[in-house]
């Protein structure tokens, strides 16, 4: 699952790739996220926060896995929907057997229901000697129950059942998820327009009354962590597994989706409705149950199984099987783009089957895009839900796609759905593997460099979070399960798995994955189960590895000081992490020592706070690379001079080696040196786009030697580089030269296939105020792309025309949340340069946005713009009231920090 954090991560990756328009929003989100980490750690009601330096760790009451008194075998739901009231009208039939001990009571999770009746559907068996056979008697009895807390339905059973018995319970109810009270200790704000902002409602009606123009009417669910009990009664715990049937009665114009396969669709001509019957025949956890209803275009695809072959000895052989049904649910506008959005799914599935060594275990795979989703995406069994940002047309997909999200959610169908963490404390067994699957897919489908860039971004995201929060990956003392969905469980966990892969070797690592999955099919696991599989394969005691990386907080903070003496090179290593919280780590690593242009690789173990490593060297090394295969989950500070960095760029072979070299020599003074300048020029032609992009950006505002040659190279990149990000970076660099010489190129780039390129070219061209600037701006002011609209708005803001006010409002309403924040900054520029009448016209809209906009960062953007208008009477009071009434802890903390600015 990609929770709220994934909004932050999306923009971090955009920033990492140099997507200029996402940078401002990323830094806002990053700052808010860091503040949230601090607030969240301090807010745990049953824990004490222990502050060490700049970060916190948590101790508190142990949170065990759910005790299972009964085993929920099967769930059958018959559901109808009251759109006006936003109610679910349901009948649930649940089959149980006592887990082990005899039971005469039953507790069901059921949040905020109107319970109309609870019945026992029992089957009694007895041996009839007359007929010499077992006779069955069916019982339908009303059951007594208590439901005082509106959270758990407590039933009194008519007799005591043993583990050899099964019985069915039927609950007739109305679920009212939109009327649920806020969960104490959880964030509030706005996730769904017109509803309290919460990601624990379980089921959501979108545009329920049809009054929001341009927005489809939809129903969708979100069950993780324990939210599905808001729309059907269940045992809402990850260590429970059930099969299910769901009957959905909807108007004929709607499509439906649920887990498993669509068995039948029965029309009801009398009222123009239809009942769709979905059956999930293999057991999964209740939080993975889902439904969706809406007007979707459904694009069919399939996975042809008979082409599957293992791609190396390390990965499993997958038997030939019938084709698997795949489908993509999108809004009708995007029907023609559905295959471009999701079309790599069959290849991803083949790759993951071969990599994990286990066939895809479910009956079909569907992906659906919905509006206003409270998460990034959710891996419901056989039916993943994505948020609306995945919907892009073919031109938008030139600049970026969402393959990392798509493969992440698909990987969960092994790690999370097939084998589920037994408690939320063990969430990394779900999320770390899904995150690492992103790296594995990029390594397979794109390049090793692309995978390393992604891995470096993951590490940076964890390290950013670790500045305010350091905890173990496995956290049985976290009371709020949502606290587990962070850069520890996702990014740090994925990087730890990469370290494990490097440590035990390719064949062993992928065999561990296969054995772990096959040992717990349709079951649950905890971290010890993974450790035992590693030990069974390697024959080694791995407690030390799992203890320091999964059960303890923190990461190694290393300084590496090289020294040379006749015949030997030395590295003095210090571990500087706070050892009152984090351990002194044991770190098997690799070191490359380059002498006379030749590399020697050494396997070393760093396991002390202070340690010296010694290597043979007949002369001073050209370069020593510590952690040469880039496996460390931590930081390394190793001074390198100009000579070493130049050697590193031309001789070391990973993306990170080359990136580190050019970043280390990127200051403007270094370009005065001919050798360093030549390296940066060469880097503009590097095989990997990220290196080219950074090298091009390093020539921003350059006016030194070889200017004409350098400008010609950058012009060529702007026109011809195969990567749109590099083309756009080249245009940005050319525009920094401060003359109009490249205006013809900028105008030419307005016809580029990439929106990203067009947006920066438009900015650059309009900046010089050419004679046709007004015509050019008008040509692009209706283009359906936020970056381009923001570029046009920036031009209009420079010479504000009161007649443009309505255009600004119209565009702001039409943009996605991701684009609205950046647009608001330009709108603020327009307002500051406008007269008082225009400013006063904007106040009500800005106030409404700052109070009610669903996306918290858009609310913050509107609040910032109001801060530019404090000379207008009443604005200071409005801002003060917004701060006072904001309920989202992320913004409350930000407002507190910014009170004096």
mmCIF file with all atom_site columns, N, CA and C in Angstrom, residues 836-881:
data_model
loop_
_atom_site.group_PDB
_atom_site.id
_atom_site.type_symbol
_atom_site.label_atom_id
_atom_site.label_alt_id
_atom_site.label_comp_id
_atom_site.label_asym_id
_atom_site.label_entity_id
_atom_site.label_seq_id
_atom_site.pdbx_PDB_ins_code
_atom_site.Cartn_x
_atom_site.Cartn_y
_atom_site.Cartn_z
_atom_site.occupancy
_atom_site.B_iso_or_equiv
_atom_site.pdbx_formal_charge
_atom_site.auth_seq_id
_atom_site.auth_comp_id
_atom_site.auth_asym_id
_atom_site.auth_atom_id
_atom_site.pdbx_PDB_model_num
ATOM 1   N N  . UNK A 1 836 ? -6.143  46.999 -5.100 1.00 0.00 ? 836 UNK A N  1
ATOM 2   C CA . UNK A 1 836 ? -6.862  46.537 -3.919 1.00 0.00 ? 836 UNK A CA 1
ATOM 3   C C  . UNK A 1 836 ? -8.180  45.877 -4.229 1.00 0.00 ? 836 UNK A C  1
ATOM 4   N N  . UNK A 1 837 ? -8.874  46.345 -5.276 1.00 0.00 ? 837 UNK A N  1
ATOM 5   C CA . UNK A 1 837 ? -10.166 45.740 -5.610 1.00 0.00 ? 837 UNK A CA 1
ATOM 6   C C  . UNK A 1 837 ? -9.999  44.273 -5.995 1.00 0.00 ? 837 UNK A C  1
ATOM 7   N N  . UNK A 1 838 ? -8.993  43.961 -6.824 1.00 0.00 ? 838 UNK A N  1
ATOM 8   C CA . UNK A 1 838 ? -8.746  42.581 -7.230 1.00 0.00 ? 838 UNK A CA 1
ATOM 9   C C  . UNK A 1 838 ? -8.352  41.745 -6.019 1.00 0.00 ? 838 UNK A C  1
ATOM 10  N N  . UNK A 1 839 ? -7.517  42.306 -5.164 1.00 0.00 ? 839 UNK A N  1
ATOM 11  C CA . UNK A 1 839 ? -7.092  41.566 -3.963 1.00 0.00 ? 839 UNK A CA 1
ATOM 12  C C  . UNK A 1 839 ? -8.281  41.224 -3.082 1.00 0.00 ? 839 UNK A C  1
ATOM 13  N N  . UNK A 1 840 ? -9.171  42.179 -2.886 1.00 0.00 ? 840 UNK A N  1
ATOM 14  C CA . UNK A 1 840 ? -10.337 41.917 -2.040 1.00 0.00 ? 840 UNK A CA 1
ATOM 15  C C  . UNK A 1 840 ? -11.263 40.881 -2.675 1.00 0.00 ? 840 UNK A C  1
ATOM 16  N N  . UNK A 1 841 ? -11.357 40.870 -3.996 1.00 0.00 ? 841 UNK A N  1
ATOM 17  C CA . UNK A 1 841 ? -12.177 39.845 -4.670 1.00 0.00 ? 841 UNK A CA 1
ATOM 18  C C  . UNK A 1 841 ? -11.634 38.446 -4.414 1.00 0.00 ? 841 UNK A C  1
ATOM 19  N N  . UNK A 1 842 ? -10.326 38.346 -4.212 1.00 0.00 ? 842 UNK A N  1
ATOM 20  C CA . UNK A 1 842 ? -9.700  37.022 -4.049 1.00 0.00 ? 842 UNK A CA 1
ATOM 21  C C  . UNK A 1 842 ? -9.827  36.468 -2.639 1.00 0.00 ? 842 UNK A C  1
ATOM 22  N N  . UNK A 1 843 ? -10.066 37.338 -1.660 1.00 0.00 ? 843 UNK A N  1
ATOM 23  C CA . UNK A 1 843 ? -10.022 36.899 -0.258 1.00 0.00 ? 843 UNK A CA 1
ATOM 24  C C  . UNK A 1 843 ? -11.014 35.772 0.033  1.00 0.00 ? 843 UNK A C  1
ATOM 25  N N  . UNK A 1 844 ? -12.300 35.874 -0.361 1.00 0.00 ? 844 UNK A N  1
ATOM 26  C CA . UNK A 1 844 ? -13.232 34.783 -0.022 1.00 0.00 ? 844 UNK A CA 1
ATOM 27  C C  . UNK A 1 844 ? -12.808 33.431 -0.594 1.00 0.00 ? 844 UNK A C  1
ATOM 28  N N  . UNK A 1 845 ? -12.333 33.433 -1.849 1.00 0.00 ? 845 UNK A N  1
ATOM 29  C CA . UNK A 1 845 ? -11.904 32.167 -2.449 1.00 0.00 ? 845 UNK A CA 1
ATOM 30  C C  . UNK A 1 845 ? -10.690 31.605 -1.716 1.00 0.00 ? 845 UNK A C  1
ATOM 31  N N  . UNK A 1 846 ? -9.721  32.454 -1.403 1.00 0.00 ? 846 UNK A N  1
ATOM 32  C CA . UNK A 1 846 ? -8.525  31.980 -0.695 1.00 0.00 ? 846 UNK A CA 1
ATOM 33  C C  . UNK A 1 846 ? -8.880  31.476 0.702  1.00 0.00 ? 846 UNK A C  1
ATOM 34  N N  . UNK A 1 847 ? -9.784  32.171 1.373  1.00 0.00 ? 847 UNK A N  1
ATOM 35  C CA . UNK A 1 847 ? -10.197 31.723 2.706  1.00 0.00 ? 847 UNK A CA 1
ATOM 36  C C  . UNK A 1 847 ? -10.890 30.368 2.629  1.00 0.00 ? 847 UNK A C  1
ATOM 37  N N  . UNK A 1 848 ? -11.796 30.205 1.681  1.00 0.00 ? 848 UNK A N  1
ATOM 38  C CA . UNK A 1 848 ? -12.494 28.927 1.529  1.00 0.00 ? 848 UNK A CA 1
ATOM 39  C C  . UNK A 1 848 ? -11.506 27.811 1.220  1.00 0.00 ? 848 UNK A C  1
ATOM 40  N N  . UNK A 1 849 ? -10.553 28.089 0.339  1.00 0.00 ? 849 UNK A N  1
ATOM 41  C CA . UNK A 1 849 ? -9.549  27.078 -0.005 1.00 0.00 ? 849 UNK A CA 1
ATOM 42  C C  . UNK A 1 849 ? -8.701  26.726 1.205  1.00 0.00 ? 849 UNK A C  1
ATOM 43  N N  . UNK A 1 850 ? -8.264  27.727 1.947  1.00 0.00 ? 850 UNK A N  1
ATOM 44  C CA . UNK A 1 850 ? -7.400  27.486 3.108  1.00 0.00 ? 850 UNK A CA 1
ATOM 45  C C  . UNK A 1 850 ? -8.124  26.734 4.215  1.00 0.00 ? 850 UNK A C  1
ATOM 46  N N  . UNK A 1 851 ? -9.443  26.830 4.239  1.00 0.00 ? 851 UNK A N  1
ATOM 47  C CA . UNK A 1 851 ? -10.212 26.131 5.281  1.00 0.00 ? 851 UNK A CA 1
ATOM 48  C C  . UNK A 1 851 ? -10.672 24.739 4.840  1.00 0.00 ? 851 UNK A C  1
ATOM 49  N N  . UNK A 1 852 ? -11.061 24.600 3.573  1.00 0.00 ? 852 UNK A N  1
ATOM 50  C CA . UNK A 1 852 ? -11.840 23.426 3.184  1.00 0.00 ? 852 UNK A CA 1
ATOM 51  C C  . UNK A 1 852 ? -11.238 22.559 2.097  1.00 0.00 ? 852 UNK A C  1
ATOM 52  N N  . UNK A 1 853 ? -10.188 23.008 1.412  1.00 0.00 ? 853 UNK A N  1
ATOM 53  C CA . UNK A 1 853 ? -9.655  22.205 0.315  1.00 0.00 ? 853 UNK A CA 1
ATOM 54  C C  . UNK A 1 853 ? -9.228  20.832 0.826  1.00 0.00 ? 853 UNK A C  1
ATOM 55  N N  . UNK A 1 854 ? -9.573  19.758 0.133  1.00 0.00 ? 854 UNK A N  1
ATOM 56  C CA . UNK A 1 854 ? -9.226  18.422 0.631  1.00 0.00 ? 854 UNK A CA 1
ATOM 57  C C  . UNK A 1 854 ? -7.732  18.205 0.878  1.00 0.00 ? 854 UNK A C  1
ATOM 58  N N  . UNK A 1 855 ? -6.865  18.632 -0.052 1.00 0.00 ? 855 UNK A N  1
ATOM 59  C CA . UNK A 1 855 ? -5.429  18.386 0.090  1.00 0.00 ? 855 UNK A CA 1
ATOM 60  C C  . UNK A 1 855 ? -4.825  19.398 1.060  1.00 0.00 ? 855 UNK A C  1
ATOM 61  N N  . UNK A 1 856 ? -4.182  18.900 2.090  1.00 0.00 ? 856 UNK A N  1
ATOM 62  C CA . UNK A 1 856 ? -3.665  19.798 3.129  1.00 0.00 ? 856 UNK A CA 1
ATOM 63  C C  . UNK A 1 856 ? -2.622  20.755 2.585  1.00 0.00 ? 856 UNK A C  1
ATOM 64  N N  . UNK A 1 857 ? -1.825  20.328 1.588  1.00 0.00 ? 857 UNK A N  1
ATOM 65  C CA . UNK A 1 857 ? -0.793  21.227 1.085  1.00 0.00 ? 857 UNK A CA 1
ATOM 66  C C  . UNK A 1 857 ? -1.394  22.326 0.216  1.00 0.00 ? 857 UNK A C  1
ATOM 67  N N  . UNK A 1 858 ? -2.573  22.088 -0.363 1.00 0.00 ? 858 UNK A N  1
ATOM 68  C CA . UNK A 1 858 ? -3.260  23.158 -1.087 1.00 0.00 ? 858 UNK A CA 1
ATOM 69  C C  . UNK A 1 858 ? -3.830  24.161 -0.085 1.00 0.00 ? 858 UNK A C  1
ATOM 70  N N  . UNK A 1 859 ? -4.377  23.665 1.022  1.00 0.00 ? 859 UNK A N  1
ATOM 71  C CA . UNK A 1 859 ? -4.822  24.581 2.075  1.00 0.00 ? 859 UNK A CA 1
ATOM 72  C C  . UNK A 1 859 ? -3.662  25.473 2.527  1.00 0.00 ? 859 UNK A C  1
ATOM 73  N N  . UNK A 1 860 ? -2.513  24.854 2.688  1.00 0.00 ? 860 UNK A N  1
ATOM 74  C CA . UNK A 1 860 ? -1.346  25.614 3.117  1.00 0.00 ? 860 UNK A CA 1
ATOM 75  C C  . UNK A 1 860 ? -0.954  26.649 2.068  1.00 0.00 ? 860 UNK A C  1
ATOM 76  N N  . UNK A 1 861 ? -1.035  26.298 0.783  1.00 0.00 ? 861 UNK A N  1
ATOM 77  C CA . UNK A 1 861 ? -0.703  27.241 -0.277 1.00 0.00 ? 861 UNK A CA 1
ATOM 78  C C  . UNK A 1 861 ? -1.618  28.460 -0.248 1.00 0.00 ? 861 UNK A C  1
ATOM 79  N N  . UNK A 1 862 ? -2.916  28.236 -0.050 1.00 0.00 ? 862 UNK A N  1
ATOM 80  C CA . UNK A 1 862 ? -3.850  29.364 0.033  1.00 0.00 ? 862 UNK A CA 1
ATOM 81  C C  . UNK A 1 862 ? -3.559  30.223 1.253  1.00 0.00 ? 862 UNK A C  1
ATOM 82  N N  . UNK A 1 863 ? -3.206  29.590 2.360  1.00 0.00 ? 863 UNK A N  1
ATOM 83  C CA . UNK A 1 863 ? -2.843  30.334 3.568  1.00 0.00 ? 863 UNK A CA 1
ATOM 84  C C  . UNK A 1 863 ? -1.610  31.197 3.301  1.00 0.00 ? 863 UNK A C  1
ATOM 85  N N  . UNK A 1 864 ? -0.644  30.656 2.569  1.00 0.00 ? 864 UNK A N  1
ATOM 86  C CA . UNK A 1 864 ? 0.550   31.443 2.224  1.00 0.00 ? 864 UNK A CA 1
ATOM 87  C C  . UNK A 1 864 ? 0.183   32.667 1.394  1.00 0.00 ? 864 UNK A C  1
ATOM 88  N N  . UNK A 1 865 ? -0.713  32.490 0.404  1.00 0.00 ? 865 UNK A N  1
ATOM 89  C CA . UNK A 1 865 ? -1.093  33.619 -0.440 1.00 0.00 ? 865 UNK A CA 1
ATOM 90  C C  . UNK A 1 865 ? -1.807  34.681 0.392  1.00 0.00 ? 865 UNK A C  1
ATOM 91  N N  . UNK A 1 866 ? -2.654  34.271 1.318  1.00 0.00 ? 866 UNK A N  1
ATOM 92  C CA . UNK A 1 866 ? -3.281  35.243 2.214  1.00 0.00 ? 866 UNK A CA 1
ATOM 93  C C  . UNK A 1 866 ? -2.224  36.041 2.980  1.00 0.00 ? 866 UNK A C  1
ATOM 94  N N  . UNK A 1 867 ? -1.108  35.385 3.266  1.00 0.00 ? 867 UNK A N  1
ATOM 95  C CA . UNK A 1 867 ? -0.030  36.078 3.966  1.00 0.00 ? 867 UNK A CA 1
ATOM 96  C C  . UNK A 1 867 ? 0.598   37.192 3.158  1.00 0.00 ? 867 UNK A C  1
ATOM 97  N N  . UNK A 1 868 ? 0.405   37.171 1.835  1.00 0.00 ? 868 UNK A N  1
ATOM 98  C CA . UNK A 1 868 ? 0.901   38.251 0.989  1.00 0.00 ? 868 UNK A CA 1
ATOM 99  C C  . UNK A 1 868 ? -0.042  39.444 0.963  1.00 0.00 ? 868 UNK A C  1
ATOM 100 N N  . UNK A 1 869 ? -1.240  39.252 1.528  1.00 0.00 ? 869 UNK A N  1
ATOM 101 C CA . UNK A 1 869 ? -2.287  40.270 1.431  1.00 0.00 ? 869 UNK A CA 1
ATOM 102 C C  . UNK A 1 869 ? -2.694  40.802 2.799  1.00 0.00 ? 869 UNK A C  1
ATOM 103 N N  . UNK A 1 870 ? -1.785  40.780 3.748  1.00 0.00 ? 870 UNK A N  1
ATOM 104 C CA . UNK A 1 870 ? -2.142  41.178 5.114  1.00 0.00 ? 870 UNK A CA 1
ATOM 105 C C  . UNK A 1 870 ? -2.417  42.674 5.243  1.00 0.00 ? 870 UNK A C  1
ATOM 106 N N  . UNK A 1 871 ? -2.091  43.447 4.222  1.00 0.00 ? 871 UNK A N  1
ATOM 107 C CA . UNK A 1 871 ? -2.445  44.864 4.251  1.00 0.00 ? 871 UNK A CA 1
ATOM 108 C C  . UNK A 1 871 ? -3.941  45.077 3.998  1.00 0.00 ? 871 UNK A C  1
ATOM 109 N N  . UNK A 1 872 ? -4.595  44.045 3.445  1.00 0.00 ? 872 UNK A N  1
ATOM 110 C CA . UNK A 1 872 ? -6.038  44.139 3.227  1.00 0.00 ? 872 UNK A CA 1
ATOM 111 C C  . UNK A 1 872 ? -6.745  43.944 4.565  1.00 0.00 ? 872 UNK A C  1
ATOM 112 N N  . UNK A 1 873 ? -7.686  44.793 4.872  1.00 0.00 ? 873 UNK A N  1
ATOM 113 C CA . UNK A 1 873 ? -8.364  44.749 6.164  1.00 0.00 ? 873 UNK A CA 1
ATOM 114 C C  . UNK A 1 873 ? -9.042  43.392 6.387  1.00 0.00 ? 873 UNK A C  1
ATOM 115 N N  . UNK A 1 874 ? -8.797  42.829 7.528  1.00 0.00 ? 874 UNK A N  1
ATOM 116 C CA . UNK A 1 874 ? -9.432  41.582 7.927  1.00 0.00 ? 874 UNK A CA 1
ATOM 117 C C  . UNK A 1 874 ? -8.637  40.333 7.627  1.00 0.00 ? 874 UNK A C  1
ATOM 118 N N  . UNK A 1 875 ? -7.600  40.430 6.804  1.00 0.00 ? 875 UNK A N  1
ATOM 119 C CA . UNK A 1 875 ? -6.866  39.219 6.405  1.00 0.00 ? 875 UNK A CA 1
ATOM 120 C C  . UNK A 1 875 ? -6.088  38.636 7.573  1.00 0.00 ? 875 UNK A C  1
ATOM 121 N N  . UNK A 1 876 ? -5.495  39.472 8.388  1.00 0.00 ? 876 UNK A N  1
ATOM 122 C CA . UNK A 1 876 ? -4.751  38.947 9.542  1.00 0.00 ? 876 UNK A CA 1
ATOM 123 C C  . UNK A 1 876 ? -5.670  38.148 10.456 1.00 0.00 ? 876 UNK A C  1
ATOM 124 N N  . UNK A 1 877 ? -6.875  38.654 10.654 1.00 0.00 ? 877 UNK A N  1
ATOM 125 C CA . UNK A 1 877 ? -7.825  37.938 11.515 1.00 0.00 ? 877 UNK A CA 1
ATOM 126 C C  . UNK A 1 877 ? -8.253  36.623 10.872 1.00 0.00 ? 877 UNK A C  1
ATOM 127 N N  . UNK A 1 878 ? -8.424  36.631 9.558  1.00 0.00 ? 878 UNK A N  1
ATOM 128 C CA . UNK A 1 878 ? -8.785  35.395 8.857  1.00 0.00 ? 878 UNK A CA 1
ATOM 129 C C  . UNK A 1 878 ? -7.698  34.355 9.022  1.00 0.00 ? 878 UNK A C  1
ATOM 130 N N  . UNK A 1 879 ? -6.443  34.757 8.829  1.00 0.00 ? 879 UNK A N  1
ATOM 131 C CA . UNK A 1 879 ? -5.328  33.808 8.977  1.00 0.00 ? 879 UNK A CA 1
ATOM 132 C C  . UNK A 1 879 ? -5.242  33.275 10.398 1.00 0.00 ? 879 UNK A C  1
ATOM 133 N N  . UNK A 1 880 ? -5.466  34.145 11.349 1.00 0.00 ? 880 UNK A N  1
ATOM 134 C CA . UNK A 1 880 ? -5.428  33.715 12.748 1.00 0.00 ? 880 UNK A CA 1
ATOM 135 C C  . UNK A 1 880 ? -6.516  32.689 13.022 1.00 0.00 ? 880 UNK A C  1
ATOM 136 N N  . UNK A 1 881 ? -7.704  32.918 12.483 1.00 0.00 ? 881 UNK A N  1
ATOM 137 C CA . UNK A 1 881 ? -8.810  31.982 12.692 1.00 0.00 ? 881 UNK A CA 1
ATOM 138 C C  . UNK A 1 881 ? -8.561  30.665 11.961 1.00 0.00 ? 881 UNK A C  1
#
